[in-house]
Amino acid sequence: MSVQSRVSFAALCCVLCDGRGAALAQSVEPPQPFGPVPTAQQLAWQEIETRATICIGLGAYHTIPILDGSADPSLFNPVDFDARRWAATLKSFGFAAVTVPARRSDGYRMWPSSYSKHDVAQATWRDGAGDYVAEWSKVCRETGLAFGVSLAADDWAYLGTDAEYTTLFANEAKELVERYAPVAAFRMDCGPRMAEWYAPLDGEAVLATLRSVAPDLVCGSPLGPDMRTLDCTAGVPPRDATTEWARVDGAATLACTSDGISLTPSATGRAWCPTEASIVLRKREFFRKMDERLLPSAAQLEAMWFDTVGRGMSLDLGIAPMARGLLPAPEVALLDDLHRATTDTFATDLARGATISASNVRGGSSTFAASQATDGNRATYWATDDAVHSAQLVLEWKEAQRVSCVRLEEAVTLGQRITSYRVEARVASEAETRDGGTWREIARGTAVGLRRIDRFAPMDVRALRIIVESSVAPTLRHLGVYCEAPRVLSNSATNEVVIENGGEATIELRSDWPDAVMHYTLDGSTPTKQSSIVTGPVTVRGVPLRGSVQLQARAFAGDRVSPYALRVDFRRRSATQTTQPIEKPAR
């Protein structure tokens, strides 16, 4: 008898045995954990999709950062800083955690340190009685935000020996974790040249100190041990094979780099060490007005979110407040755009309204039925029999549905098991539905893990099929299907167009929804259905010499509307002006 026949027989027993079948179904054992699994603390931190690092410090008060420790510590004076207001703003944008950099590479401590006088106790702020870390710790406890702290691995102002620096680092890390408890996570921040500067920092000694006072603390660095940090400010790694394993081979430890030690994500990794991707919005640690030009657009930030969070990583966004302690308006608008976009996209799970079936259900038990993947409960999951390593789930709708995203999540408390998957669709065109339609592949990948989100061009479908391969019985705790609202796209490679003196510029706009109507404005206001309709290329002329014209465009389709506007600034350049290239800022 085949495996599928045995499952069908077991399912029939559940229906006919008048309660005894239900008891049989409930007696089916769950899959055994496979490989490394996350601790409860690791999983809780990894589940937080987006968190913020607030980058303020003494460096915000100098045009050129002073890194040798000679900067006047009294200059630090964010007179308008209000952690409660910042926390409310971040929570309104969907952030669930905040990491506070307690010391950056310039050596300035954001708390009254017991081990240095180069700290906030010497600041004008709060008349020397302020404690930036304490204010954040208190507000996070009161508002429910998870609280983390970080220390830069390097201190360019430190002049002692390597062994002395390790002791200092460990003592300050311990002081932070103890004084400002509860601390959910500690991060060692590393620059690009750690091998040259502080490779001798004994991370194992620091880790032992932290474990002695906070055994459940999630500790992170480029080499782990509980999460590996990845600086993506210069760009998110390419999605070549679209693989992101939380399992790693190698000796996970608290370090920036070390000879002979590396972490290699793989399907056979022996340790659980998920990735935290860090992106500093203005490309530099501290606020500079001129760096506003380096901010990503809303569409670019949304793409970064999908390329990190959508690959199972956590996304940590570095936000640099102004010297007075206020969040810059451009960042507030950008984070609002991202939150509205992701909230709108995932507000309606189309899978909840579909009929779902599976090629195999573990023991024929309702406990592991296909519907457990679409019930909205992350504590339940679909699973197959131990002998079944290739399986499929099929979603079918009575009426065609427009879709553009599929979200898969494994039950990672049982390990990361799926080694490859593909998503296929029956497209709802008349020609393809006469005979039931043919399956068309629309996405594929390797690892799934905690979270995998695939985006594709919006299409109308009647059915989706998800095929998974695994070396052991696969699991899925969530299968979600979503549709993004229409977006406006342009043929401009940048968000700024320079017009020659007295000239004009033309931009072409299109929507990813073929039936969407696009509206635009040229006065910087948000387009509505009463704004001008895009009927062809839009020409911009009459830009003032020292001013600009901002085009904004949104797409409308029924009750769906772009969550944010496409924004392009048109600036005028006279014949005597030259274009200065934007260089990547120095660290």
Coordinates of C-alpha atoms in Angstrom, one line a residue:
M1 CA 0.0 0.0 0.0
S2 CA 1.4 3.4 -0.9
V3 CA 2.0 6.2 1.6
Q4 CA -0.8 8.3 0.0
S5 CA -3.2 5.3 0.3
R6 CA -2.4 4.8 3.9
V7 CA -3.1 8.5 4.5
S8 CA -6.4 8.3 2.7
F9 CA -7.4 5.3 4.8
A10 CA -6.5 7.1 8.0
A11 CA -8.4 10.1 7.0
L12 CA -11.5 7.9 6.2
C13 CA -11.2 6.3 9.7
C14 CA -11.4 9.8 11.2
V15 CA -14.7 10.4 9.5
L16 CA -16.3 6.9 10.1
C17 CA -15.2 5.8 13.5
D18 CA -17.6 8.0 15.5
G19 CA -15.0 9.7 17.7
R20 CA -12.5 6.9 17.9
G21 CA -11.0 8.2 14.6
A22 CA -10.5 11.7 16.2
A23 CA -8.7 10.1 19.1
L24 CA -6.5 8.2 16.7
A25 CA -5.7 11.4 14.8
Q26 CA -4.8 13.2 18.0
S27 CA -2.4 10.3 18.9
V28 CA -0.2 11.0 15.9
E29 CA 3.2 12.1 17.1
P30 CA 4.6 15.4 15.8
P31 CA 7.9 15.4 13.8
Q32 CA 11.1 15.2 15.8
P33 CA 13.3 18.3 15.8
F34 CA 15.8 18.3 13.0
G35 CA 19.2 19.9 13.4
P36 CA 19.7 23.0 15.5
V37 CA 16.7 24.9 16.7
P38 CA 16.4 28.4 18.1
T39 CA 16.2 29.2 21.8
A40 CA 13.1 30.9 23.0
Q41 CA 15.1 34.1 23.3
Q42 CA 16.6 33.8 19.8
L43 CA 13.2 33.2 18.3
A44 CA 11.5 36.1 20.1
W45 CA 14.2 38.5 18.8
Q46 CA 14.2 37.0 15.3
E47 CA 10.4 37.3 15.1
I48 CA 10.7 41.1 15.4
E49 CA 10.8 42.0 11.7
T50 CA 11.9 45.6 11.9
R51 CA 13.7 47.4 14.7
A52 CA 15.5 50.7 15.1
T53 CA 18.9 51.8 16.1
I54 CA 18.9 55.5 17.2
C55 CA 22.3 56.9 16.2
I56 CA 22.9 60.1 18.3
G57 CA 26.1 61.0 20.1
L58 CA 28.9 63.5 20.4
G59 CA 29.7 63.1 16.7
A60 CA 26.4 64.9 15.8
Y61 CA 28.0 68.2 17.1
H62 CA 31.0 68.2 14.8
T63 CA 31.1 68.7 11.0
I64 CA 34.0 66.3 10.9
P65 CA 33.9 63.7 13.7
I66 CA 36.7 63.9 16.2
L67 CA 37.7 60.3 16.9
D68 CA 40.8 60.6 19.2
G69 CA 38.8 61.4 22.4
S70 CA 39.8 65.1 22.5
A71 CA 36.2 66.3 21.6
D72 CA 34.7 68.4 24.3
P73 CA 32.1 66.0 26.0
S74 CA 30.1 69.0 27.3
L75 CA 28.9 69.7 23.7
F76 CA 26.4 66.9 23.8
N77 CA 23.1 68.7 24.4
P78 CA 20.0 67.2 22.6
V79 CA 17.7 69.7 24.4
D80 CA 14.5 68.4 22.6
F81 CA 15.2 64.7 23.2
D82 CA 12.1 62.9 24.5
A83 CA 12.4 59.1 24.5
R84 CA 8.7 58.7 25.1
R85 CA 7.8 60.7 22.0
W86 CA 10.4 58.8 19.9
A87 CA 9.0 55.4 21.2
A88 CA 5.4 56.5 20.3
T89 CA 6.5 57.4 16.8
L90 CA 8.4 54.2 16.3
K91 CA 5.5 52.1 17.6
S92 CA 3.1 53.9 15.3
F93 CA 5.4 52.8 12.4
G94 CA 5.3 49.1 13.4
F95 CA 8.7 48.9 15.2
A96 CA 8.8 46.5 18.1
A97 CA 12.3 46.9 19.3
V98 CA 15.0 49.6 19.8
T99 CA 18.7 49.2 20.0
V100 CA 20.6 52.0 21.8
P101 CA 24.3 52.4 20.8
A102 CA 25.8 53.1 24.2
R103 CA 29.2 53.9 22.7
R104 CA 30.3 54.5 19.2
S105 CA 33.9 54.3 17.8
D106 CA 34.7 57.9 19.0
G107 CA 34.6 56.6 22.6
Y108 CA 31.8 58.8 23.9
R109 CA 29.6 56.9 26.5
M110 CA 25.9 57.6 26.4
W111 CA 25.6 56.6 30.0
P112 CA 27.5 57.7 33.2
S113 CA 30.2 55.0 32.9
S114 CA 32.0 53.7 36.0
Y115 CA 35.0 53.2 33.8
S116 CA 35.5 56.4 31.8
K117 CA 35.0 60.2 32.2
H118 CA 34.3 60.6 28.5
D119 CA 30.6 60.3 28.9
V120 CA 27.2 62.1 29.3
A121 CA 28.0 63.0 33.0
Q122 CA 30.3 65.7 31.5
A123 CA 27.6 67.0 29.1
T124 CA 25.7 70.2 29.2
W125 CA 22.6 68.1 28.6
R126 CA 20.4 67.7 31.8
D127 CA 23.2 69.6 33.6
G128 CA 25.4 66.5 33.6
A129 CA 22.7 64.4 35.3
G130 CA 21.3 62.9 32.1
D131 CA 21.5 59.2 31.2
Y132 CA 20.5 58.5 27.6
V133 CA 20.5 54.7 28.0
A134 CA 18.4 54.8 31.2
E135 CA 15.7 57.0 29.6
W136 CA 15.4 54.5 26.7
S137 CA 15.4 51.6 29.1
K138 CA 12.6 53.1 31.1
V139 CA 10.4 54.0 28.2
C140 CA 10.9 50.6 26.5
R141 CA 9.7 48.9 29.7
E142 CA 6.7 51.1 29.9
T143 CA 5.7 50.9 26.2
G144 CA 6.5 47.2 25.6
L145 CA 9.3 47.8 23.1
A146 CA 12.1 45.2 23.3
F147 CA 15.3 46.9 24.4
G148 CA 18.8 46.2 23.2
V149 CA 22.2 47.9 23.6
S150 CA 25.3 47.9 21.5
L151 CA 29.0 48.8 22.0
A152 CA 31.4 49.5 19.2
A153 CA 34.1 46.9 19.1
D154 CA 36.7 49.7 18.5
D155 CA 37.4 52.7 20.6
W156 CA 39.7 55.0 18.6
A157 CA 40.5 57.0 21.7
Y158 CA 41.7 54.1 23.8
L159 CA 45.5 53.9 24.3
G160 CA 45.9 50.8 26.5
T161 CA 46.9 47.2 25.7
D162 CA 44.7 44.7 24.0
A163 CA 44.2 42.7 27.3
E164 CA 43.3 45.9 29.1
Y165 CA 40.8 46.8 26.4
T166 CA 39.1 43.4 26.6
T167 CA 38.7 43.9 30.4
L168 CA 37.3 47.4 29.9
F169 CA 34.9 46.3 27.2
A170 CA 33.7 43.3 29.2
N171 CA 33.2 45.5 32.3
E172 CA 31.2 48.1 30.4
A173 CA 29.1 45.5 28.6
K174 CA 28.3 43.9 32.0
E175 CA 27.5 47.3 33.5
L176 CA 25.0 48.1 30.8
V177 CA 23.3 44.7 30.9
E178 CA 23.0 44.7 34.7
R179 CA 22.2 48.4 35.3
Y180 CA 19.5 48.7 32.5
A181 CA 17.9 45.3 32.8
P182 CA 15.9 43.8 31.3
V183 CA 18.0 43.9 28.1
A184 CA 16.8 41.6 25.4
A185 CA 19.9 41.7 23.2
F186 CA 23.5 42.9 23.2
R187 CA 25.3 43.7 19.9
M188 CA 29.0 44.2 19.2
D189 CA 29.1 46.8 16.4
C190 CA 32.0 46.3 14.0
G191 CA 33.5 48.5 11.4
P192 CA 35.0 47.4 8.1
R193 CA 38.6 47.3 9.4
M194 CA 38.3 45.4 12.6
A195 CA 41.0 42.9 11.6
E196 CA 43.5 45.8 11.7
W197 CA 42.3 47.5 14.8
Y198 CA 40.8 45.3 17.4
A199 CA 41.0 41.7 16.3
P200 CA 42.8 40.9 19.6
L201 CA 39.6 41.8 21.5
D202 CA 38.8 38.5 23.3
G203 CA 35.2 38.0 22.4
E204 CA 35.0 34.7 24.3
A205 CA 36.0 36.5 27.5
V206 CA 33.4 39.2 26.9
L207 CA 30.8 36.6 26.1
A208 CA 31.6 34.6 29.3
T209 CA 31.2 37.8 31.3
L210 CA 27.8 38.5 29.8
R211 CA 26.6 35.0 30.2
S212 CA 27.5 35.1 33.8
V213 CA 25.1 37.9 34.5
A214 CA 22.4 37.3 31.8
P215 CA 22.4 33.7 30.6
D216 CA 19.4 34.3 28.3
L217 CA 20.8 37.4 26.6
V218 CA 20.8 37.3 22.8
C219 CA 24.3 38.3 21.8
G220 CA 25.2 39.3 18.3
S221 CA 28.2 40.2 16.1
P222 CA 29.4 39.3 12.6
L223 CA 30.3 35.9 14.0
G224 CA 27.4 35.4 16.3
P225 CA 26.9 33.6 18.6
D226 CA 23.1 34.1 18.8
M227 CA 22.7 36.3 15.8
R228 CA 25.1 37.3 13.1
T229 CA 25.0 41.0 12.1
L230 CA 25.3 42.0 8.5
D231 CA 26.0 45.6 7.4
C232 CA 23.8 46.3 4.4
T233 CA 24.1 50.1 4.3
A234 CA 26.0 49.8 1.0
G235 CA 23.5 47.4 -0.4
V236 CA 21.6 44.2 0.4
P237 CA 23.4 41.1 -0.8
P238 CA 22.2 39.9 -4.2
R239 CA 19.4 37.3 -4.2
D240 CA 21.5 35.0 -6.4
A241 CA 20.4 31.7 -5.1
T242 CA 17.9 33.3 -2.8
T243 CA 19.2 31.3 0.1
E244 CA 19.2 32.4 3.7
W245 CA 19.9 29.7 6.2
A246 CA 19.7 30.3 9.9
R247 CA 21.8 27.2 10.3
V248 CA 25.5 27.9 10.2
D249 CA 28.7 25.8 10.1
G250 CA 31.7 27.2 12.1
A251 CA 32.4 28.3 15.6
A252 CA 29.8 31.0 16.4
T253 CA 31.4 33.5 18.8
L254 CA 31.2 37.1 19.8
A255 CA 33.8 38.7 17.5
C256 CA 34.2 41.0 14.5
T257 CA 36.7 38.8 12.7
S258 CA 39.3 36.2 13.7
D259 CA 41.8 34.1 11.8
G260 CA 40.5 30.7 10.9
I261 CA 36.9 31.5 12.1
S262 CA 34.0 32.0 9.7
L263 CA 30.3 31.3 9.7
T264 CA 28.9 29.6 6.6
P265 CA 25.1 29.4 6.4
S266 CA 24.2 25.9 5.0
A267 CA 21.5 23.3 5.1
T268 CA 23.7 21.1 7.3
G269 CA 24.8 23.9 9.7
R270 CA 25.2 22.7 13.3
A271 CA 24.3 26.0 15.1
W272 CA 21.3 28.3 14.9
C273 CA 22.4 31.8 14.2
P274 CA 20.0 34.0 12.2
T275 CA 20.9 37.2 10.4
E276 CA 20.2 40.8 11.5
A277 CA 20.7 43.1 8.5
S278 CA 21.6 46.7 9.4
I279 CA 20.9 49.7 7.1
V280 CA 21.8 53.2 8.1
L281 CA 19.3 55.4 6.3
R282 CA 21.7 58.4 5.8
K283 CA 24.7 56.2 5.2
R284 CA 26.5 57.8 8.2
E285 CA 26.2 57.3 11.9
F286 CA 25.4 60.9 12.9
F287 CA 23.1 63.5 11.4
R288 CA 24.3 65.7 8.6
K289 CA 21.8 67.9 6.7
M290 CA 23.6 67.3 3.4
D291 CA 23.2 63.6 3.7
E292 CA 19.5 63.9 3.0
R293 CA 20.3 63.3 -0.6
L294 CA 21.5 59.8 0.4
L295 CA 18.2 58.7 1.8
P296 CA 16.5 55.9 -0.2
S297 CA 13.1 56.5 -1.8
A298 CA 10.1 54.8 -0.3
A299 CA 10.2 52.2 -3.1
Q300 CA 13.9 51.5 -2.5
L301 CA 13.3 51.1 1.3
E302 CA 10.4 48.8 0.6
A303 CA 12.6 46.7 -1.7
M304 CA 15.2 46.5 1.1
W305 CA 12.5 45.3 3.5
F306 CA 11.5 42.5 1.2
D307 CA 15.2 41.6 0.5
T308 CA 15.9 41.2 4.2
V309 CA 12.7 40.5 6.2
G310 CA 11.4 38.6 3.2
R311 CA 14.5 36.3 3.4
G312 CA 14.1 35.5 7.0
M313 CA 16.4 38.2 8.4
S314 CA 15.5 40.9 10.8
L315 CA 15.9 44.5 9.6
D316 CA 17.6 47.0 11.8
L317 CA 17.2 50.6 10.5
G318 CA 19.8 53.2 11.7
I319 CA 18.1 56.5 12.3
A320 CA 20.2 59.6 13.0
P321 CA 18.4 62.3 15.0
M322 CA 19.3 66.0 14.6
A323 CA 21.6 67.5 17.2
R324 CA 18.7 68.9 19.2
G325 CA 17.3 65.4 19.6
L326 CA 14.5 65.5 17.1
L327 CA 13.8 62.9 14.4
P328 CA 14.3 64.4 10.9
A329 CA 11.1 65.0 9.0
P330 CA 12.3 63.1 5.9
E331 CA 13.0 60.0 7.9
V332 CA 9.6 60.2 9.6
A333 CA 7.9 60.5 6.2
L334 CA 10.0 57.6 4.8
L335 CA 9.2 55.3 7.8
D336 CA 5.5 56.2 7.5
D337 CA 5.6 55.2 3.8
L338 CA 7.2 51.9 4.6
H339 CA 4.7 51.1 7.4
R340 CA 1.7 52.0 5.3
A341 CA 3.0 49.9 2.4
T342 CA 3.7 46.8 4.4
T343 CA 0.5 47.2 6.5
D344 CA -1.6 47.6 3.3
T345 CA 0.1 44.6 1.6
F346 CA -0.4 42.2 4.4
A347 CA -3.8 43.4 5.7
T348 CA -5.8 40.8 3.7
D349 CA -4.6 37.2 3.5
L350 CA -6.3 35.7 0.4
A351 CA -5.3 32.2 1.5
R352 CA -7.9 32.4 4.3
G353 CA -10.7 32.4 1.7
A354 CA -9.3 29.6 -0.4
T355 CA -9.9 25.8 -0.3
I356 CA -6.6 24.2 0.6
S357 CA -5.5 20.6 0.1
A358 CA -2.3 18.7 0.6
S359 CA -0.7 15.7 -1.2
N360 CA 0.1 14.3 2.2
V361 CA -0.9 14.9 5.9
R362 CA 1.0 13.4 8.7
G363 CA -0.9 10.3 9.9
G364 CA -4.1 11.7 8.3
S365 CA -4.4 13.8 11.5
S366 CA -6.4 17.0 11.6
T367 CA -3.6 18.3 13.9
F368 CA -1.3 18.5 10.9
A369 CA -3.9 19.2 8.2
A370 CA -3.2 21.6 5.3
S371 CA -5.6 24.0 6.8
Q372 CA -3.3 24.5 9.8
A373 CA -1.0 26.5 7.5
T374 CA -3.7 29.0 6.7
D375 CA -5.6 29.3 10.0
G376 CA -3.6 32.4 11.1
N377 CA -2.3 30.6 14.1
R378 CA 1.5 30.4 14.2
A379 CA 1.3 27.7 16.9
T380 CA -0.2 25.2 14.5
Y381 CA 1.4 23.8 11.4
W382 CA 1.0 21.4 8.4
A383 CA 3.4 18.4 8.4
T384 CA 3.9 15.3 6.4
D385 CA 4.7 11.7 7.3
D386 CA 8.3 11.1 8.1
A387 CA 8.8 9.1 4.8
V388 CA 7.4 12.0 2.7
H389 CA 10.1 14.5 1.7
S390 CA 8.4 16.0 -1.3
A391 CA 4.9 17.4 -1.0
Q392 CA 2.6 20.0 -2.3
L393 CA -0.2 22.3 -1.1
V394 CA -2.9 23.6 -3.5
L395 CA -5.0 26.7 -2.9
E396 CA -8.1 27.1 -5.0
W397 CA -10.6 30.0 -5.2
K398 CA -14.1 30.1 -6.6
E399 CA -13.3 33.4 -8.3
A400 CA -10.1 34.8 -9.7
Q401 CA -7.9 36.6 -7.2
R402 CA -5.2 39.2 -8.0
V403 CA -2.0 38.2 -6.2
S404 CA 1.5 39.5 -6.0
C405 CA 3.1 38.0 -2.9
V406 CA 3.4 34.6 -1.3
R407 CA 4.6 34.2 2.2
L408 CA 5.9 30.9 3.6
E409 CA 7.0 30.1 7.2
E410 CA 8.3 26.9 8.6
A411 CA 7.7 25.7 12.2
V412 CA 11.3 26.5 13.0
T413 CA 11.0 25.2 16.6
L414 CA 11.4 21.9 14.8
G415 CA 14.3 23.1 12.8
Q416 CA 14.9 24.5 9.3
R417 CA 13.9 21.6 7.1
I418 CA 12.8 22.7 3.6
T419 CA 15.7 22.7 1.1
S420 CA 13.8 24.0 -2.0
Y421 CA 10.4 25.1 -3.1
R422 CA 8.5 26.6 -6.0
V423 CA 5.3 28.4 -6.4
E424 CA 3.1 27.7 -9.5
A425 CA -0.1 29.4 -10.6
R426 CA -3.1 28.8 -12.7
V427 CA -3.6 32.1 -14.4
A428 CA -7.2 33.2 -14.8
S429 CA -7.3 34.0 -18.5
E430 CA -10.1 32.7 -20.6
A431 CA -7.8 30.6 -22.8
E432 CA -6.1 28.9 -19.8
T433 CA -9.3 28.1 -17.8
R434 CA -11.3 26.3 -20.5
D435 CA -9.6 22.9 -19.5
G436 CA -8.7 23.8 -16.0
G437 CA -5.6 25.7 -17.0
T438 CA -1.9 24.8 -16.9
W439 CA 0.5 25.4 -14.0
R440 CA 2.9 28.3 -14.6
E441 CA 5.9 28.8 -12.3
I442 CA 6.0 32.2 -10.7
A443 CA 8.6 31.9 -7.9
R444 CA 11.2 29.5 -6.6
G445 CA 13.8 29.3 -3.9
T446 CA 15.8 27.2 -1.6
A447 CA 15.6 27.9 2.1
V448 CA 12.4 29.0 3.8
G449 CA 13.0 29.1 7.5
L450 CA 11.2 31.5 9.7
R451 CA 10.0 33.6 6.9
R452 CA 10.2 33.7 3.1
I453 CA 8.2 36.3 1.0
D454 CA 8.3 36.2 -2.8
R455 CA 7.1 39.2 -4.8
F456 CA 6.1 38.9 -8.5
A457 CA 4.1 41.0 -11.0
P458 CA 0.5 41.2 -10.0
M459 CA -1.6 38.5 -11.8
D460 CA -5.1 37.1 -11.7
V461 CA -5.1 33.5 -10.6
R462 CA -7.6 30.8 -9.8
A463 CA -5.2 28.4 -8.0
L464 CA -1.7 28.3 -6.5
R465 CA 0.4 25.3 -5.9
I466 CA 3.4 25.3 -3.5
I467 CA 5.8 22.4 -4.0
V468 CA 8.4 21.8 -1.2
E469 CA 11.4 19.5 -1.0
S470 CA 13.1 18.5 2.2
S471 CA 15.5 16.0 3.6
V472 CA 13.0 15.2 6.4
A473 CA 9.3 15.7 6.8
P474 CA 8.6 19.3 5.8
T475 CA 6.4 21.7 7.9
L476 CA 4.7 25.0 7.3
R477 CA 3.2 27.0 10.1
H478 CA 2.0 29.7 7.7
L479 CA 1.1 30.0 4.0
G480 CA -0.1 33.5 3.1
V481 CA -1.2 35.0 -0.2
Y482 CA -1.4 38.7 -0.7
C483 CA -1.7 41.5 -3.2
E484 CA 0.1 44.7 -3.1
A485 CA -1.8 47.9 -4.1
P486 CA -0.8 49.4 -7.4
R487 CA 2.5 51.2 -7.6
V488 CA 3.7 53.9 -10.0
L489 CA 7.0 53.3 -11.7
S490 CA 9.1 55.6 -13.9
N491 CA 11.9 55.5 -16.4
S492 CA 14.1 57.7 -14.3
A493 CA 17.0 55.8 -12.6
T494 CA 17.1 58.4 -9.8
N495 CA 14.7 60.5 -7.7
E496 CA 16.3 63.7 -9.0
V497 CA 16.4 65.0 -12.5
V498 CA 18.7 67.9 -13.4
I499 CA 17.4 70.1 -16.2
E500 CA 19.7 72.2 -18.3
N501 CA 19.3 76.0 -18.1
G502 CA 16.1 77.0 -19.8
G503 CA 15.3 73.5 -20.8
E504 CA 12.7 70.9 -20.0
A505 CA 12.5 67.2 -19.0
T506 CA 10.1 64.5 -19.8
I507 CA 9.4 61.5 -17.6
E508 CA 7.4 58.3 -18.5
L509 CA 5.2 56.8 -15.8
R510 CA 3.5 53.4 -15.7
S511 CA 1.7 51.2 -13.1
D512 CA 2.3 47.6 -12.3
W513 CA -1.5 47.2 -12.4
P514 CA -2.6 47.3 -16.1
D515 CA -6.1 48.6 -15.1
A516 CA -4.9 51.3 -12.7
V517 CA -5.4 55.0 -13.3
M518 CA -2.5 57.3 -12.4
H519 CA -2.9 60.8 -11.1
Y520 CA 0.0 63.3 -10.6
T521 CA 0.8 66.7 -9.2
L522 CA 3.7 69.2 -9.9
D523 CA 3.4 71.3 -6.7
G524 CA 4.6 68.7 -4.2
S525 CA 1.1 67.8 -3.0
T526 CA -0.2 64.3 -2.6
P527 CA -2.2 63.3 -5.7
T528 CA -5.9 62.5 -5.4
K529 CA -8.5 61.3 -7.9
Q530 CA -9.1 64.9 -8.6
S531 CA -5.5 65.5 -9.7
S532 CA -4.3 65.4 -13.3
I533 CA -4.5 62.0 -15.0
V534 CA -1.4 60.5 -16.6
T535 CA -2.2 60.0 -20.3
G536 CA 1.3 59.9 -21.6
P537 CA 4.8 61.2 -20.9
V538 CA 4.8 64.1 -18.4
T539 CA 6.9 67.2 -19.4
V540 CA 8.3 69.5 -16.7
R541 CA 9.4 73.0 -17.6
G542 CA 9.8 76.4 -16.0
V543 CA 11.9 75.2 -13.1
P544 CA 13.3 78.2 -11.1
L545 CA 17.0 78.7 -11.1
R546 CA 17.5 78.1 -7.3
G547 CA 14.4 76.1 -6.8
S548 CA 12.8 72.8 -7.8
V549 CA 9.6 71.2 -9.0
Q550 CA 8.5 68.0 -7.3
L551 CA 6.4 65.5 -9.3
Q552 CA 4.2 63.1 -7.2
A553 CA 2.2 60.3 -8.7
R554 CA -0.1 57.6 -7.3
A555 CA -2.1 54.9 -8.9
F556 CA -5.8 54.1 -8.2
A557 CA -7.7 50.9 -9.0
G558 CA -11.1 50.4 -7.4
D559 CA -10.7 50.7 -3.7
R560 CA -6.9 50.1 -3.8
V561 CA -4.5 53.1 -4.0
S562 CA -0.7 53.4 -3.9
P563 CA 0.3 53.5 -0.2
Y564 CA 2.9 56.1 -1.0
A565 CA 3.5 58.5 -3.9
L566 CA 6.3 58.2 -6.5
R567 CA 8.4 61.4 -5.9
V568 CA 10.8 62.9 -8.4
D569 CA 12.5 66.3 -7.9
F570 CA 13.3 68.4 -11.0
R571 CA 16.2 70.9 -10.5
R572 CA 17.6 73.4 -12.8
R573 CA 21.3 73.7 -13.6
S574 CA 22.8 76.8 -15.3
A575 CA 25.4 76.5 -18.0
T576 CA 28.2 77.4 -15.6
Q577 CA 27.3 74.8 -13.0
T578 CA 28.7 71.3 -13.0
T579 CA 27.4 68.1 -11.6
Q580 CA 29.3 66.8 -8.6
P581 CA 29.3 63.0 -8.2
I582 CA 27.8 61.6 -5.0
E583 CA 30.6 59.7 -3.4
K584 CA 30.2 57.0 -0.8
P585 CA 30.9 58.7 2.5
A586 CA 33.9 57.7 4.6
R587 CA 33.3 55.8 7.7

